[in-house]
mmCIF file with all atom_site columns, C-alpha atoms in Angstrom:
data_model
loop_
_atom_site.group_PDB
_atom_site.id
_atom_site.type_symbol
_atom_site.label_atom_id
_atom_site.label_alt_id
_atom_site.label_comp_id
_atom_site.label_asym_id
_atom_site.label_entity_id
_atom_site.label_seq_id
_atom_site.pdbx_PDB_ins_code
_atom_site.Cartn_x
_atom_site.Cartn_y
_atom_site.Cartn_z
_atom_site.occupancy
_atom_site.B_iso_or_equiv
_atom_site.pdbx_formal_charge
_atom_site.auth_seq_id
_atom_site.auth_comp_id
_atom_site.auth_asym_id
_atom_site.auth_atom_id
_atom_site.pdbx_PDB_model_num
ATOM 1   C CA . MET Y 1 1   ? -19.083 119.562 58.326 1.00 0.00 ? 1   MET Y CA 1
ATOM 2   C CA . LYS Y 1 2   ? -22.138 117.308 58.220 1.00 0.00 ? 2   LYS Y CA 1
ATOM 3   C CA . ARG Y 1 3   ? -20.090 114.544 56.598 1.00 0.00 ? 3   ARG Y CA 1
ATOM 4   C CA . HIS Y 1 4   ? -17.516 114.721 59.399 1.00 0.00 ? 4   HIS Y CA 1
ATOM 5   C CA . ILE Y 1 5   ? -20.211 114.354 62.050 1.00 0.00 ? 5   ILE Y CA 1
ATOM 6   C CA . TRP Y 1 6   ? -21.751 111.367 60.246 1.00 0.00 ? 6   TRP Y CA 1
ATOM 7   C CA . GLY Y 1 7   ? -18.292 109.834 59.873 1.00 0.00 ? 7   GLY Y CA 1
ATOM 8   C CA . ILE Y 1 8   ? -17.636 110.168 63.601 1.00 0.00 ? 8   ILE Y CA 1
ATOM 9   C CA . ILE Y 1 9   ? -21.045 108.696 64.475 1.00 0.00 ? 9   ILE Y CA 1
ATOM 10  C CA . ALA Y 1 10  ? -20.604 105.769 62.073 1.00 0.00 ? 10  ALA Y CA 1
ATOM 11  C CA . ALA Y 1 11  ? -17.119 104.970 63.386 1.00 0.00 ? 11  ALA Y CA 1
ATOM 12  C CA . THR Y 1 12  ? -18.371 105.184 66.975 1.00 0.00 ? 12  THR Y CA 1
ATOM 13  C CA . ALA Y 1 13  ? -21.298 102.870 66.286 1.00 0.00 ? 13  ALA Y CA 1
ATOM 14  C CA . ALA Y 1 14  ? -19.114 100.370 64.433 1.00 0.00 ? 14  ALA Y CA 1
ATOM 15  C CA . ALA Y 1 15  ? -16.307 100.168 67.002 1.00 0.00 ? 15  ALA Y CA 1
ATOM 16  C CA . PRO Y 1 16  ? -17.891 97.810  69.589 1.00 0.00 ? 16  PRO Y CA 1
ATOM 17  C CA . TYR Y 1 17  ? -19.225 95.493  66.889 1.00 0.00 ? 17  TYR Y CA 1
ATOM 18  C CA . ILE Y 1 18  ? -15.868 95.243  65.125 1.00 0.00 ? 18  ILE Y CA 1
ATOM 19  C CA . ALA Y 1 19  ? -14.102 94.599  68.433 1.00 0.00 ? 19  ALA Y CA 1
ATOM 20  C CA . GLY Y 1 20  ? -16.728 92.007  69.382 1.00 0.00 ? 20  GLY Y CA 1
ATOM 21  C CA . LEU Y 1 21  ? -16.340 90.264  66.044 1.00 0.00 ? 21  LEU Y CA 1
ATOM 22  C CA . LEU Y 1 22  ? -12.553 90.150  66.444 1.00 0.00 ? 22  LEU Y CA 1
ATOM 23  C CA . ILE Y 1 23  ? -12.868 88.761  69.975 1.00 0.00 ? 23  ILE Y CA 1
ATOM 24  C CA . GLY Y 1 24  ? -15.437 86.193  68.783 1.00 0.00 ? 24  GLY Y CA 1
ATOM 25  C CA . LEU Y 1 25  ? -13.165 85.114  65.939 1.00 0.00 ? 25  LEU Y CA 1
ATOM 26  C CA . TYR Y 1 26  ? -10.268 84.760  68.349 1.00 0.00 ? 26  TYR Y CA 1
ATOM 27  C CA . VAL Y 1 27  ? -12.285 82.630  70.773 1.00 0.00 ? 27  VAL Y CA 1
ATOM 28  C CA . GLU Y 1 28  ? -13.667 80.426  67.983 1.00 0.00 ? 28  GLU Y CA 1
ATOM 29  C CA . LEU Y 1 29  ? -10.233 79.934  66.439 1.00 0.00 ? 29  LEU Y CA 1
ATOM 30  C CA . VAL Y 1 30  ? -8.744  78.996  69.805 1.00 0.00 ? 30  VAL Y CA 1
ATOM 31  C CA . ASP Y 1 31  ? -11.553 76.457  70.332 1.00 0.00 ? 31  ASP Y CA 1
ATOM 32  C CA . MET Y 1 32  ? -11.021 75.119  66.836 1.00 0.00 ? 32  MET Y CA 1
ATOM 33  C CA . VAL Y 1 33  ? -7.289  74.649  67.379 1.00 0.00 ? 33  VAL Y CA 1
ATOM 34  C CA . ARG Y 1 34  ? -7.446  73.307  70.949 1.00 0.00 ? 34  ARG Y CA 1
ATOM 35  C CA . HIS Y 1 35  ? -10.542 71.133  70.764 1.00 0.00 ? 35  HIS Y CA 1
ATOM 36  C CA . GLY Y 1 36  ? -10.920 70.452  67.061 1.00 0.00 ? 36  GLY Y CA 1
ATOM 37  C CA . GLU Y 1 37  ? -14.374 72.027  66.996 1.00 0.00 ? 37  GLU Y CA 1
ATOM 38  C CA . PRO Y 1 38  ? -15.497 73.453  63.642 1.00 0.00 ? 38  PRO Y CA 1
ATOM 39  C CA . LEU Y 1 39  ? -16.142 77.156  63.217 1.00 0.00 ? 39  LEU Y CA 1
ATOM 40  C CA . GLU Y 1 40  ? -19.877 77.758  63.598 1.00 0.00 ? 40  GLU Y CA 1
ATOM 41  C CA . LEU Y 1 41  ? -21.733 80.925  62.640 1.00 0.00 ? 41  LEU Y CA 1
ATOM 42  C CA . PRO Y 1 42  ? -24.330 80.871  65.487 1.00 0.00 ? 42  PRO Y CA 1
ATOM 43  C CA . SER Y 1 43  ? -21.625 80.737  68.128 1.00 0.00 ? 43  SER Y CA 1
ATOM 44  C CA . LEU Y 1 44  ? -19.726 83.476  66.320 1.00 0.00 ? 44  LEU Y CA 1
ATOM 45  C CA . LEU Y 1 45  ? -22.770 85.775  66.455 1.00 0.00 ? 45  LEU Y CA 1
ATOM 46  C CA . LYS Y 1 46  ? -22.808 85.745  70.263 1.00 0.00 ? 46  LYS Y CA 1
ATOM 47  C CA . PHE Y 1 47  ? -20.905 89.018  70.164 1.00 0.00 ? 47  PHE Y CA 1
ATOM 48  C CA . LEU Y 1 48  ? -23.908 91.016  68.874 1.00 0.00 ? 48  LEU Y CA 1
ATOM 49  C CA . PRO Y 1 49  ? -25.806 91.469  72.180 1.00 0.00 ? 49  PRO Y CA 1
ATOM 50  C CA . ILE Y 1 50  ? -22.586 92.007  74.113 1.00 0.00 ? 50  ILE Y CA 1
ATOM 51  C CA . SER Y 1 51  ? -21.437 94.628  71.606 1.00 0.00 ? 51  SER Y CA 1
ATOM 52  C CA . THR Y 1 52  ? -24.790 96.379  71.911 1.00 0.00 ? 52  THR Y CA 1
ATOM 53  C CA . VAL Y 1 53  ? -24.365 96.593  75.684 1.00 0.00 ? 53  VAL Y CA 1
ATOM 54  C CA . VAL Y 1 54  ? -20.818 97.916  75.222 1.00 0.00 ? 54  VAL Y CA 1
ATOM 55  C CA . LEU Y 1 55  ? -22.142 100.555 72.806 1.00 0.00 ? 55  LEU Y CA 1
ATOM 56  C CA . THR Y 1 56  ? -24.749 101.733 75.305 1.00 0.00 ? 56  THR Y CA 1
ATOM 57  C CA . VAL Y 1 57  ? -22.280 101.813 78.195 1.00 0.00 ? 57  VAL Y CA 1
ATOM 58  C CA . ALA Y 1 58  ? -19.146 103.122 76.459 1.00 0.00 ? 58  ALA Y CA 1
ATOM 59  C CA . GLY Y 1 59  ? -20.726 104.896 73.488 1.00 0.00 ? 59  GLY Y CA 1
ATOM 60  C CA . ILE Y 1 60  ? -20.310 108.422 74.845 1.00 0.00 ? 60  ILE Y CA 1
ATOM 61  C CA . PRO Y 1 61  ? -16.595 108.015 75.737 1.00 0.00 ? 61  PRO Y CA 1
ATOM 62  C CA . ILE Y 1 62  ? -15.951 106.415 72.338 1.00 0.00 ? 62  ILE Y CA 1
ATOM 63  C CA . LEU Y 1 63  ? -17.823 109.277 70.653 1.00 0.00 ? 63  LEU Y CA 1
ATOM 64  C CA . ILE Y 1 64  ? -15.812 111.897 72.535 1.00 0.00 ? 64  ILE Y CA 1
ATOM 65  C CA . LEU Y 1 65  ? -12.527 110.138 71.759 1.00 0.00 ? 65  LEU Y CA 1
ATOM 66  C CA . SER Y 1 66  ? -13.479 109.787 68.083 1.00 0.00 ? 66  SER Y CA 1
ATOM 67  C CA . ALA Y 1 67  ? -14.456 113.446 67.866 1.00 0.00 ? 67  ALA Y CA 1
ATOM 68  C CA . LEU Y 1 68  ? -11.163 114.519 69.459 1.00 0.00 ? 68  LEU Y CA 1
ATOM 69  C CA . CYS Y 1 69  ? -9.219  112.336 67.051 1.00 0.00 ? 69  CYS Y CA 1
ATOM 70  C CA . ALA Y 1 70  ? -11.134 113.753 64.063 1.00 0.00 ? 70  ALA Y CA 1
ATOM 71  C CA . ALA Y 1 71  ? -10.635 117.308 65.336 1.00 0.00 ? 71  ALA Y CA 1
ATOM 72  C CA . LEU Y 1 72  ? -6.880  116.737 65.633 1.00 0.00 ? 72  LEU Y CA 1
ATOM 73  C CA . LEU Y 1 73  ? -6.749  115.296 62.115 1.00 0.00 ? 73  LEU Y CA 1
ATOM 74  C CA . ASN Y 1 74  ? -8.654  118.271 60.722 1.00 0.00 ? 74  ASN Y CA 1
ATOM 75  C CA . ALA Y 1 75  ? -6.596  120.810 62.690 1.00 0.00 ? 75  ALA Y CA 1
ATOM 76  C CA . ALA Y 1 76  ? -3.394  119.290 61.327 1.00 0.00 ? 76  ALA Y CA 1
ATOM 77  C CA . GLU Y 1 77  ? -4.992  119.132 57.845 1.00 0.00 ? 77  GLU Y CA 1
ATOM 78  C CA . TRP Y 1 78  ? -4.183  115.448 57.515 1.00 0.00 ? 78  TRP Y CA 1
ATOM 79  C CA . ARG Y 1 79  ? -6.888  114.323 55.130 1.00 0.00 ? 79  ARG Y CA 1
ATOM 80  C CA . THR Y 1 80  ? -5.302  111.188 53.723 1.00 0.00 ? 80  THR Y CA 1
ATOM 81  C CA . ARG Y 1 81  ? -6.569  107.660 54.162 1.00 0.00 ? 81  ARG Y CA 1
ATOM 82  C CA . ARG Y 1 82  ? -3.298  106.665 55.798 1.00 0.00 ? 82  ARG Y CA 1
ATOM 83  C CA . ALA Y 1 83  ? -3.541  109.414 58.416 1.00 0.00 ? 83  ALA Y CA 1
ATOM 84  C CA . SER Y 1 84  ? -7.112  108.461 59.320 1.00 0.00 ? 84  SER Y CA 1
ATOM 85  C CA . ILE Y 1 85  ? -6.257  104.766 59.603 1.00 0.00 ? 85  ILE Y CA 1
ATOM 86  C CA . MET Y 1 86  ? -3.144  105.411 61.688 1.00 0.00 ? 86  MET Y CA 1
ATOM 87  C CA . ALA Y 1 87  ? -4.942  107.862 63.991 1.00 0.00 ? 87  ALA Y CA 1
ATOM 88  C CA . GLY Y 1 88  ? -7.829  105.425 64.407 1.00 0.00 ? 88  GLY Y CA 1
ATOM 89  C CA . SER Y 1 89  ? -5.432  102.582 65.134 1.00 0.00 ? 89  SER Y CA 1
ATOM 90  C CA . LEU Y 1 90  ? -3.637  104.595 67.801 1.00 0.00 ? 90  LEU Y CA 1
ATOM 91  C CA . THR Y 1 91  ? -6.945  105.717 69.296 1.00 0.00 ? 91  THR Y CA 1
ATOM 92  C CA . GLY Y 1 92  ? -8.297  102.147 69.430 1.00 0.00 ? 92  GLY Y CA 1
ATOM 93  C CA . LEU Y 1 93  ? -5.057  100.866 70.923 1.00 0.00 ? 93  LEU Y CA 1
ATOM 94  C CA . CYS Y 1 94  ? -5.113  103.492 73.673 1.00 0.00 ? 94  CYS Y CA 1
ATOM 95  C CA . PHE Y 1 95  ? -8.834  103.015 74.389 1.00 0.00 ? 95  PHE Y CA 1
ATOM 96  C CA . ILE Y 1 96  ? -8.549  99.228  74.793 1.00 0.00 ? 96  ILE Y CA 1
ATOM 97  C CA . ALA Y 1 97  ? -5.318  99.552  76.785 1.00 0.00 ? 97  ALA Y CA 1
ATOM 98  C CA . LEU Y 1 98  ? -6.941  101.961 79.227 1.00 0.00 ? 98  LEU Y CA 1
ATOM 99  C CA . LEU Y 1 99  ? -10.124 99.904  79.376 1.00 0.00 ? 99  LEU Y CA 1
ATOM 100 C CA . THR Y 1 100 ? -8.458  96.551  80.099 1.00 0.00 ? 100 THR Y CA 1
ATOM 101 C CA . SER Y 1 101 ? -5.535  97.489  82.305 1.00 0.00 ? 101 SER Y CA 1
ATOM 102 C CA . SER Y 1 102 ? -5.132  98.763  85.806 1.00 0.00 ? 102 SER Y CA 1
ATOM 103 C CA . PRO Y 1 103 ? -2.526  101.338 86.775 1.00 0.00 ? 103 PRO Y CA 1
ATOM 104 C CA . ALA Y 1 104 ? -0.858  98.790  89.060 1.00 0.00 ? 104 ALA Y CA 1
ATOM 105 C CA . ASN Y 1 105 ? 0.247   96.438  86.295 1.00 0.00 ? 105 ASN Y CA 1
ATOM 106 C CA . PHE Y 1 106 ? 0.631   96.644  82.562 1.00 0.00 ? 106 PHE Y CA 1
ATOM 107 C CA . GLY Y 1 107 ? 1.087   93.042  81.523 1.00 0.00 ? 107 GLY Y CA 1
ATOM 108 C CA . ASP Y 1 108 ? -0.776  90.929  79.010 1.00 0.00 ? 108 ASP Y CA 1
ATOM 109 C CA . GLU Y 1 109 ? -3.361  93.661  78.493 1.00 0.00 ? 109 GLU Y CA 1
ATOM 110 C CA . TRP Y 1 110 ? -1.132  95.211  75.832 1.00 0.00 ? 110 TRP Y CA 1
ATOM 111 C CA . LEU Y 1 111 ? -1.586  92.053  73.778 1.00 0.00 ? 111 LEU Y CA 1
ATOM 112 C CA . TYR Y 1 112 ? -5.346  92.659  73.767 1.00 0.00 ? 112 TYR Y CA 1
ATOM 113 C CA . ALA Y 1 113 ? -4.788  96.298  72.882 1.00 0.00 ? 113 ALA Y CA 1
ATOM 114 C CA . LEU Y 1 114 ? -2.589  95.318  69.950 1.00 0.00 ? 114 LEU Y CA 1
ATOM 115 C CA . ALA Y 1 115 ? -4.762  92.430  68.782 1.00 0.00 ? 115 ALA Y CA 1
ATOM 116 C CA . ILE Y 1 116 ? -8.187  94.009  69.255 1.00 0.00 ? 116 ILE Y CA 1
ATOM 117 C CA . GLY Y 1 117 ? -7.868  97.766  69.736 1.00 0.00 ? 117 GLY Y CA 1
ATOM 118 C CA . ALA Y 1 118 ? -5.460  98.605  66.936 1.00 0.00 ? 118 ALA Y CA 1
ATOM 119 C CA . PRO Y 1 119 ? -7.297  96.739  64.130 1.00 0.00 ? 119 PRO Y CA 1
ATOM 120 C CA . THR Y 1 120 ? -10.676 97.974  65.378 1.00 0.00 ? 120 THR Y CA 1
ATOM 121 C CA . GLY Y 1 121 ? -9.424  101.553 65.426 1.00 0.00 ? 121 GLY Y CA 1
ATOM 122 C CA . ALA Y 1 122 ? -7.851  101.171 61.997 1.00 0.00 ? 122 ALA Y CA 1
ATOM 123 C CA . ILE Y 1 123 ? -11.130 99.950  60.495 1.00 0.00 ? 123 ILE Y CA 1
ATOM 124 C CA . CYS Y 1 124 ? -13.039 102.757 62.220 1.00 0.00 ? 124 CYS Y CA 1
ATOM 125 C CA . GLY Y 1 125 ? -10.479 105.274 60.946 1.00 0.00 ? 125 GLY Y CA 1
ATOM 126 C CA . TRP Y 1 126 ? -11.056 103.989 57.445 1.00 0.00 ? 126 TRP Y CA 1
ATOM 127 C CA . ILE Y 1 127 ? -14.847 104.269 57.939 1.00 0.00 ? 127 ILE Y CA 1
ATOM 128 C CA . TYR Y 1 128 ? -14.418 107.872 59.076 1.00 0.00 ? 128 TYR Y CA 1
ATOM 129 C CA . TRP Y 1 129 ? -12.175 108.679 56.102 1.00 0.00 ? 129 TRP Y CA 1
ATOM 130 C CA . ARG Y 1 130 ? -14.567 107.016 53.674 1.00 0.00 ? 130 ARG Y CA 1
ATOM 131 C CA . ILE Y 1 131 ? -17.579 109.004 54.904 1.00 0.00 ? 131 ILE Y CA 1
ATOM 132 C CA . ALA Y 1 132 ? -16.067 112.323 55.950 1.00 0.00 ? 132 ALA Y CA 1
ATOM 133 C CA . ILE Y 1 133 ? -13.086 112.997 53.720 1.00 0.00 ? 133 ILE Y CA 1
ATOM 134 C CA . ARG Y 1 134 ? -13.176 111.023 50.502 1.00 0.00 ? 134 ARG Y CA 1
ATOM 135 C CA . GLN Y 1 135 ? -14.730 113.151 47.788 1.00 0.00 ? 135 GLN Y CA 1
ATOM 136 C CA . THR Y 1 136 ? -16.564 111.990 44.690 1.00 0.00 ? 136 THR Y CA 1
ATOM 137 C CA . PRO Y 1 137 ? -15.113 113.364 41.445 1.00 0.00 ? 137 PRO Y CA 1
ATOM 138 C CA . GLU Y 1 138 ? -17.118 116.238 39.956 1.00 0.00 ? 138 GLU Y CA 1
ATOM 139 C CA . LYS Y 1 139 ? -17.980 114.479 36.705 1.00 0.00 ? 139 LYS Y CA 1
ATOM 140 C CA . ALA Y 1 140 ? -18.597 111.006 38.048 1.00 0.00 ? 140 ALA Y CA 1
ATOM 141 C CA . HIS Y 1 141 ? -20.963 109.071 35.788 1.00 0.00 ? 141 HIS Y CA 1
ATOM 142 C CA . ALA Y 1 142 ? -21.848 105.404 35.680 1.00 0.00 ? 142 ALA Y CA 1
ATOM 143 C CA . ILE Y 1 143 ? -21.959 105.504 31.885 1.00 0.00 ? 143 ILE Y CA 1
ATOM 144 C CA . ASP Y 1 144 ? -19.686 107.774 29.881 1.00 0.00 ? 144 ASP Y CA 1
ATOM 145 C CA . PRO Y 1 145 ? -21.924 110.124 27.839 1.00 0.00 ? 145 PRO Y CA 1
ATOM 146 C CA . ALA Y 1 146 ? -19.375 110.329 24.997 1.00 0.00 ? 146 ALA Y CA 1
#
């Protein structure tokens, strides 16, 4: 149970930073294509303070959504990597879609949900699976004693 909690916390903490990195990459690539500017690391790292603010503001809703997703996966006994990645992708897609769109119009916001939310959720689903579900073999040794 402790591993599941740590997996949920790690995925929650990683989500805004992964989304910020994807948005930063998108903006830098658009500038590179439109203006011919080279890709620069300092301008790419602008997402770090913004992602920290997003984590402090939206951290609790992301944590609740991640915990619900993990609870549904465990209740259904879906403990595969594929199930965690797909559930995370769907969760990220829905979270970004609800965050960026208004009930009056669902237009280009779905593009952001597909381009940012789904990959972010998929990576966070993999992080959760890696920490919470993946088990180390019983006789795992760095050097074979035989």
